[in-house]
Amino acid sequence: MRITVAESPAGGATVVKLAGELGVDTAGELAAALEKLLRHPNPTNRIVIDLTLLGFCDSIGLSTFVDAHRRCAASGGYLALAAPSPFMHKLLGVVGLTRQVPAYATVASALAGGEEGRLR
């Protein structure tokens, strides 16, 4: 799995782009990257995870999203998922994750927040 972090300009959300497969073998990499953002000398607690290139995700990967979302929310921020493939969109809906973690059709709509572009 590849993880790319794009620091946000002027206090916006940080975008974390995932490519490949997120599962038991790679979830630790994502957890470590998110931990680094949350514990950075200038920490960010507003994170958008770009799922465009994520081809697979298992329950361990989904748990990583939930844990990071809770930690961001506890510090006054948020974690949002963005641009899931049709497979990922269906998976997020079937397991009910979009009721816990906001998910958006595009990265731009996730960065804007609100209800426009929000997936259910």
CSV table of N, CA and C in Angstrom, one decimal:
chain,number,residue,atom,x,y,z
A,1,MET,N,0.8,-1.2,0.0
A,1,MET,CA,0.0,0.0,0.0
A,1,MET,C,0.9,1.2,0.0
A,2,ARG,N,0.5,2.2,-0.7
A,2,ARG,CA,1.1,3.5,-0.7
A,2,ARG,C,0.3,4.5,0.0
A,3,ILE,N,0.9,5.3,0.9
A,3,ILE,CA,0.3,6.4,1.6
A,3,ILE,C,1.0,7.7,1.3
A,4,THR,N,0.2,8.7,0.8
A,4,THR,CA,0.7,10.0,0.5
A,4,THR,C,0.0,11.0,1.3
A,5,VAL,N,0.8,11.8,2.0
A,5,VAL,CA,0.2,12.9,2.9
A,5,VAL,C,0.4,14.2,2.2
A,6,ALA,N,-0.6,15.0,2.0
A,6,ALA,CA,-0.5,16.3,1.4
A,6,ALA,C,-1.0,17.3,2.5
A,7,GLU,N,0.0,18.0,3.1
A,7,GLU,CA,-0.3,19.0,4.1
A,7,GLU,C,-1.2,20.1,3.5
A,8,SER,N,-2.1,20.5,4.3
A,8,SER,CA,-3.1,21.5,3.8
A,8,SER,C,-2.6,22.9,3.9
A,9,PRO,N,-3.0,23.7,3.0
A,9,PRO,CA,-2.7,25.2,3.1
A,9,PRO,C,-3.6,25.9,4.1
A,10,ALA,N,-3.1,26.9,4.8
A,10,ALA,CA,-3.9,27.8,5.6
A,10,ALA,C,-4.9,27.1,6.5
A,11,GLY,N,-4.4,26.1,7.2
A,11,GLY,CA,-5.3,25.5,8.3
A,11,GLY,C,-6.4,24.6,7.8
A,12,GLY,N,-6.4,24.2,6.5
A,12,GLY,CA,-7.4,23.3,6.0
A,12,GLY,C,-7.1,21.9,6.5
A,13,ALA,N,-7.9,20.9,6.0
A,13,ALA,CA,-7.7,19.5,6.3
A,13,ALA,C,-6.4,19.0,5.6
A,14,THR,N,-5.8,18.0,6.2
A,14,THR,CA,-4.7,17.3,5.5
A,14,THR,C,-5.3,16.1,4.8
A,15,VAL,N,-4.9,15.9,3.5
A,15,VAL,CA,-5.4,14.9,2.7
A,15,VAL,C,-4.4,13.7,2.7
A,16,VAL,N,-4.9,12.5,3.1
A,16,VAL,CA,-4.1,11.3,3.1
A,16,VAL,C,-4.6,10.4,2.0
A,17,LYS,N,-3.8,10.2,1.0
A,17,LYS,CA,-4.2,9.4,-0.2
A,17,LYS,C,-3.7,8.0,-0.1
A,18,LEU,N,-4.6,7.0,-0.2
A,18,LEU,CA,-4.3,5.6,-0.1
A,18,LEU,C,-4.3,5.0,-1.5
A,19,ALA,N,-3.4,4.1,-1.7
A,19,ALA,CA,-3.4,3.3,-3.0
A,19,ALA,C,-3.0,1.9,-2.7
A,20,GLY,N,-3.7,1.0,-3.3
A,20,GLY,CA,-3.5,-0.5,-3.1
A,20,GLY,C,-4.5,-1.1,-2.2
A,21,GLU,N,-4.0,-1.9,-1.3
A,21,GLU,CA,-4.9,-2.7,-0.4
A,21,GLU,C,-4.7,-2.4,1.1
A,22,LEU,N,-5.8,-2.2,1.8
A,22,LEU,CA,-5.7,-1.9,3.2
A,22,LEU,C,-6.2,-3.1,4.0
A,23,GLY,N,-5.4,-3.8,4.7
A,23,GLY,CA,-5.8,-5.0,5.4
A,23,GLY,C,-4.9,-5.2,6.6
A,24,VAL,N,-5.0,-6.4,7.1
A,24,VAL,CA,-4.3,-6.8,8.3
A,24,VAL,C,-2.8,-6.5,8.1
A,25,ASP,N,-2.2,-6.7,6.9
A,25,ASP,CA,-0.8,-6.5,6.7
A,25,ASP,C,-0.4,-5.1,6.6
A,26,THR,N,-1.3,-4.2,6.3
A,26,THR,CA,-0.9,-2.8,6.0
A,26,THR,C,-1.6,-1.8,6.9
A,27,ALA,N,-2.6,-2.2,7.6
A,27,ALA,CA,-3.3,-1.2,8.5
A,27,ALA,C,-2.4,-0.5,9.5
A,28,GLY,N,-1.4,-1.2,9.9
A,28,GLY,CA,-0.4,-0.6,10.9
A,28,GLY,C,0.3,0.6,10.2
A,29,GLU,N,0.6,0.5,8.9
A,29,GLU,CA,1.2,1.6,8.2
A,29,GLU,C,0.3,2.9,8.3
A,30,LEU,N,-1.0,2.6,8.0
A,30,LEU,CA,-1.9,3.8,8.0
A,30,LEU,C,-2.0,4.3,9.4
A,31,ALA,N,-2.2,3.4,10.4
A,31,ALA,CA,-2.3,3.9,11.8
A,31,ALA,C,-1.1,4.7,12.2
A,32,ALA,N,0.1,4.3,11.8
A,32,ALA,CA,1.3,5.0,12.1
A,32,ALA,C,1.4,6.4,11.4
A,33,ALA,N,0.9,6.5,10.2
A,33,ALA,CA,0.9,7.7,9.5
A,33,ALA,C,-0.1,8.7,10.1
A,34,LEU,N,-1.3,8.2,10.5
A,34,LEU,CA,-2.3,9.0,11.2
A,34,LEU,C,-1.8,9.5,12.6
A,35,GLU,N,-1.1,8.6,13.3
A,35,GLU,CA,-0.6,8.9,14.6
A,35,GLU,C,0.4,10.0,14.5
A,36,LYS,N,1.3,9.9,13.4
A,36,LYS,CA,2.3,11.0,13.2
A,36,LYS,C,1.6,12.3,13.0
A,37,LEU,N,0.5,12.4,12.2
A,37,LEU,CA,-0.2,13.6,12.0
A,37,LEU,C,-0.8,14.1,13.3
A,38,LEU,N,-1.4,13.3,14.1
A,38,LEU,CA,-2.0,13.7,15.4
A,38,LEU,C,-1.0,14.1,16.4
A,39,ARG,N,0.2,13.6,16.3
A,39,ARG,CA,1.2,13.9,17.4
A,39,ARG,C,2.3,14.8,16.9
A,40,HIS,N,2.2,15.3,15.6
A,40,HIS,CA,3.2,16.2,15.0
A,40,HIS,C,3.3,17.5,15.9
A,41,PRO,N,4.5,18.1,15.9
A,41,PRO,CA,4.7,19.4,16.6
A,41,PRO,C,3.6,20.4,16.3
A,42,ASN,N,3.1,20.4,15.1
A,42,ASN,CA,1.9,21.2,14.7
A,42,ASN,C,0.8,20.2,14.3
A,43,PRO,N,0.2,19.6,15.3
A,43,PRO,CA,-0.7,18.5,14.9
A,43,PRO,C,-1.9,18.9,14.1
A,44,THR,N,-2.4,18.0,13.3
A,44,THR,CA,-3.6,18.2,12.6
A,44,THR,C,-4.7,17.2,13.1
A,45,ASN,N,-5.9,17.7,13.3
A,45,ASN,CA,-7.0,16.8,13.7
A,45,ASN,C,-8.1,16.9,12.7
A,46,ARG,N,-7.8,17.5,11.5
A,46,ARG,CA,-8.7,17.5,10.4
A,46,ARG,C,-8.1,16.8,9.2
A,47,ILE,N,-8.6,15.6,9.0
A,47,ILE,CA,-8.0,14.7,8.0
A,47,ILE,C,-9.1,14.2,7.0
A,48,VAL,N,-8.7,14.2,5.7
A,48,VAL,CA,-9.6,13.6,4.7
A,48,VAL,C,-8.8,12.5,4.1
A,49,ILE,N,-9.4,11.3,4.1
A,49,ILE,CA,-8.7,10.1,3.5
A,49,ILE,C,-9.3,9.9,2.1
A,50,ASP,N,-8.4,10.1,1.1
A,50,ASP,CA,-8.7,9.9,-0.3
A,50,ASP,C,-8.7,8.4,-0.6
A,51,LEU,N,-9.8,7.8,-1.0
A,51,LEU,CA,-9.9,6.4,-1.2
A,51,LEU,C,-9.9,6.0,-2.7
A,52,THR,N,-9.7,7.0,-3.6
A,52,THR,CA,-9.8,6.8,-5.0
A,52,THR,C,-9.0,5.6,-5.5
A,53,LEU,N,-7.8,5.4,-5.0
A,53,LEU,CA,-7.0,4.3,-5.5
A,53,LEU,C,-6.9,3.1,-4.6
A,54,LEU,N,-7.8,3.1,-3.6
A,54,LEU,CA,-7.8,1.9,-2.7
A,54,LEU,C,-8.7,0.9,-3.3
A,55,GLY,N,-8.1,-0.3,-3.6
A,55,GLY,CA,-8.8,-1.4,-4.2
A,55,GLY,C,-9.5,-2.4,-3.3
A,56,PHE,N,-9.0,-2.4,-2.1
A,56,PHE,CA,-9.5,-3.4,-1.1
A,56,PHE,C,-9.3,-2.9,0.3
A,57,CYS,N,-10.3,-3.3,1.2
A,57,CYS,CA,-10.2,-2.9,2.6
A,57,CYS,C,-10.9,-4.0,3.4
A,58,ASP,N,-10.2,-4.5,4.4
A,58,ASP,CA,-10.8,-5.5,5.3
A,58,ASP,C,-11.3,-4.8,6.6
A,59,SER,N,-11.7,-5.7,7.5
A,59,SER,CA,-12.3,-5.1,8.8
A,59,SER,C,-11.2,-4.4,9.6
A,60,ILE,N,-10.0,-4.8,9.5
A,60,ILE,CA,-8.9,-4.2,10.3
A,60,ILE,C,-8.7,-2.8,9.7
A,61,GLY,N,-8.8,-2.6,8.4
A,61,GLY,CA,-8.6,-1.3,7.8
A,61,GLY,C,-9.8,-0.4,8.2
A,62,LEU,N,-11.0,-0.9,8.1
A,62,LEU,CA,-12.2,-0.2,8.5
A,62,LEU,C,-12.1,0.3,10.0
A,63,SER,N,-11.6,-0.6,10.9
A,63,SER,CA,-11.4,-0.2,12.3
A,63,SER,C,-10.3,0.9,12.4
A,64,THR,N,-9.4,0.9,11.6
A,64,THR,CA,-8.4,2.0,11.6
A,64,THR,C,-9.0,3.3,11.3
A,65,PHE,N,-10.0,3.4,10.3
A,65,PHE,CA,-10.7,4.6,10.0
A,65,PHE,C,-11.5,5.0,11.2
A,66,VAL,N,-12.2,4.1,11.9
A,66,VAL,CA,-13.1,4.4,13.0
A,66,VAL,C,-12.2,5.0,14.2
A,67,ASP,N,-11.2,4.3,14.5
A,67,ASP,CA,-10.3,4.7,15.6
A,67,ASP,C,-9.8,6.1,15.3
A,68,ALA,N,-9.3,6.4,14.1
A,68,ALA,CA,-8.7,7.7,13.8
A,68,ALA,C,-9.8,8.8,13.8
A,69,HIS,N,-11.0,8.4,13.4
A,69,HIS,CA,-12.1,9.4,13.4
A,69,HIS,C,-12.5,9.8,14.9
A,70,ARG,N,-12.5,8.8,15.8
A,70,ARG,CA,-12.8,9.1,17.2
A,70,ARG,C,-11.7,9.9,17.8
A,71,ARG,N,-10.5,9.7,17.5
A,71,ARG,CA,-9.4,10.5,18.0
A,71,ARG,C,-9.4,11.9,17.5
A,72,CYS,N,-9.7,12.1,16.2
A,72,CYS,CA,-9.8,13.4,15.7
A,72,CYS,C,-11.0,14.2,16.3
A,73,ALA,N,-12.1,13.5,16.4
A,73,ALA,CA,-13.3,14.1,17.0
A,73,ALA,C,-13.1,14.5,18.5
A,74,ALA,N,-12.4,13.7,19.2
A,74,ALA,CA,-12.1,13.9,20.6
A,74,ALA,C,-11.2,15.2,20.8
A,75,SER,N,-10.5,15.5,19.8
A,75,SER,CA,-9.6,16.8,19.9
A,75,SER,C,-10.2,17.9,19.1
A,76,GLY,N,-11.5,17.8,18.8
A,76,GLY,CA,-12.2,18.9,18.1
A,76,GLY,C,-12.1,19.0,16.6
A,77,GLY,N,-11.6,17.9,16.0
A,77,GLY,CA,-11.5,17.8,14.6
A,77,GLY,C,-12.4,16.8,13.9
A,78,TYR,N,-11.9,16.3,12.8
A,78,TYR,CA,-12.7,15.3,12.1
A,78,TYR,C,-11.9,14.4,11.2
A,79,LEU,N,-12.4,13.3,10.9
A,79,LEU,CA,-11.8,12.5,9.8
A,79,LEU,C,-12.9,12.2,8.9
A,80,ALA,N,-12.7,12.4,7.6
A,80,ALA,CA,-13.7,12.1,6.6
A,80,ALA,C,-13.1,11.2,5.5
A,81,LEU,N,-13.9,10.4,4.9
A,81,LEU,CA,-13.5,9.5,3.8
A,81,LEU,C,-14.0,10.1,2.5
A,82,ALA,N,-13.2,10.0,1.4
A,82,ALA,CA,-13.6,10.7,0.2
A,82,ALA,C,-13.3,9.8,-1.0
A,83,ALA,N,-14.1,9.9,-2.0
A,83,ALA,CA,-14.0,9.4,-3.3
A,83,ALA,C,-13.8,7.8,-3.3
A,84,PRO,N,-14.7,7.1,-2.7
A,84,PRO,CA,-14.5,5.7,-2.7
A,84,PRO,C,-14.9,5.1,-4.0
A,85,SER,N,-14.3,4.0,-4.4
A,85,SER,CA,-14.7,3.3,-5.6
A,85,SER,C,-16.1,2.7,-5.4
A,86,PRO,N,-16.7,2.2,-6.4
A,86,PRO,CA,-18.0,1.6,-6.2
A,86,PRO,C,-18.0,0.4,-5.2
A,87,PHE,N,-16.9,-0.4,-5.2
A,87,PHE,CA,-16.7,-1.5,-4.3
A,87,PHE,C,-16.6,-0.9,-2.8
A,88,MET,N,-15.8,0.1,-2.6
A,88,MET,CA,-15.6,0.7,-1.3
A,88,MET,C,-16.9,1.4,-0.8
A,89,HIS,N,-17.6,2.1,-1.7
A,89,HIS,CA,-18.8,2.7,-1.4
A,89,HIS,C,-19.8,1.7,-0.9
A,90,LYS,N,-20.0,0.6,-1.6
A,90,LYS,CA,-20.9,-0.5,-1.1
A,90,LYS,C,-20.4,-1.0,0.2
A,91,LEU,N,-19.1,-1.3,0.3
A,91,LEU,CA,-18.6,-1.9,1.6
A,91,LEU,C,-18.9,-0.9,2.8
A,92,LEU,N,-18.6,0.4,2.6
A,92,LEU,CA,-18.9,1.3,3.7
A,92,LEU,C,-20.4,1.4,4.1
A,93,GLY,N,-21.2,1.3,3.1
A,93,GLY,CA,-22.7,1.2,3.3
A,93,GLY,C,-23.1,0.0,4.0
A,94,VAL,N,-22.7,-1.2,3.5
A,94,VAL,CA,-23.1,-2.5,4.1
A,94,VAL,C,-22.7,-2.6,5.6
A,95,VAL,N,-21.5,-2.1,5.9
A,95,VAL,CA,-21.1,-2.3,7.3
A,95,VAL,C,-21.6,-1.1,8.2
A,96,GLY,N,-22.2,-0.1,7.6
A,96,GLY,CA,-22.8,1.0,8.3
A,96,GLY,C,-21.7,2.1,8.7
A,97,LEU,N,-20.6,2.0,8.1
A,97,LEU,CA,-19.5,3.0,8.5
A,97,LEU,C,-19.9,4.4,8.2
A,98,THR,N,-20.6,4.7,7.2
A,98,THR,CA,-21.0,6.0,6.8
A,98,THR,C,-21.9,6.7,7.8
A,99,ARG,N,-22.5,5.9,8.7
A,99,ARG,CA,-23.3,6.5,9.9
A,99,ARG,C,-22.3,7.0,11.0
A,100,GLN,N,-21.1,6.4,11.0
A,100,GLN,CA,-20.1,6.8,12.0
A,100,GLN,C,-19.1,7.8,11.5
A,101,VAL,N,-18.6,7.6,10.3
A,101,VAL,CA,-17.5,8.4,9.8
A,101,VAL,C,-18.1,9.0,8.5
A,102,PRO,N,-18.0,10.3,8.4
A,102,PRO,CA,-18.6,11.0,7.2
A,102,PRO,C,-17.8,10.5,6.0
A,103,ALA,N,-18.5,10.3,4.9
A,103,ALA,CA,-17.9,9.9,3.6
A,103,ALA,C,-18.5,10.8,2.5
A,104,TYR,N,-17.7,11.2,1.6
A,104,TYR,CA,-18.1,12.1,0.5
A,104,TYR,C,-17.7,11.5,-0.9
A,105,ALA,N,-18.5,12.0,-1.9
A,105,ALA,CA,-18.2,11.5,-3.2
A,105,ALA,C,-16.9,11.9,-3.8
A,106,THR,N,-16.4,13.1,-3.4
A,106,THR,CA,-15.2,13.6,-3.9
A,106,THR,C,-14.3,14.2,-2.8
A,107,VAL,N,-13.0,14.3,-3.1
A,107,VAL,CA,-12.1,15.0,-2.1
A,107,VAL,C,-12.6,16.4,-1.9
A,108,ALA,N,-12.9,17.1,-2.9
A,108,ALA,CA,-13.3,18.5,-2.8
A,108,ALA,C,-14.6,18.7,-1.9
A,109,SER,N,-15.5,17.8,-2.0
A,109,SER,CA,-16.7,17.9,-1.2
A,109,SER,C,-16.4,17.5,0.3
A,110,ALA,N,-15.4,16.6,0.5
A,110,ALA,CA,-15.0,16.3,1.8
A,110,ALA,C,-14.3,17.5,2.5
A,111,LEU,N,-13.5,18.1,1.7
A,111,LEU,CA,-12.8,19.3,2.2
A,111,LEU,C,-13.7,20.4,2.5
A,112,ALA,N,-14.8,20.6,1.8
A,112,ALA,CA,-15.8,21.6,2.0
A,112,ALA,C,-16.7,21.3,3.2
A,113,GLY,N,-16.9,20.0,3.5
A,113,GLY,CA,-17.7,19.6,4.6
A,113,GLY,C,-19.2,19.8,4.2
A,114,GLY,N,-20.0,19.7,5.2
A,114,GLY,CA,-21.4,19.9,5.0
A,114,GLY,C,-22.1,18.7,4.4
A,115,GLU,N,-23.3,18.9,3.8
A,115,GLU,CA,-24.1,17.8,3.3
A,115,GLU,C,-23.9,17.6,1.8
A,116,GLU,N,-23.5,18.6,1.1
A,116,GLU,CA,-23.4,18.4,-0.4
A,116,GLU,C,-22.3,17.4,-0.6
A,117,GLY,N,-22.6,16.4,-1.4
A,117,GLY,CA,-21.7,15.3,-1.8
A,117,GLY,C,-21.5,14.3,-0.8
A,118,ARG,N,-22.2,14.3,0.3
A,118,ARG,CA,-22.1,13.3,1.4
A,118,ARG,C,-22.8,12.0,1.0
A,119,LEU,N,-22.1,10.9,1.2
A,119,LEU,CA,-22.6,9.6,0.9
A,119,LEU,C,-23.4,9.1,2.1
A,120,ARG,N,-24.3,8.3,1.8
A,120,ARG,CA,-25.1,7.6,2.9
A,120,ARG,C,-25.0,6.1,2.8
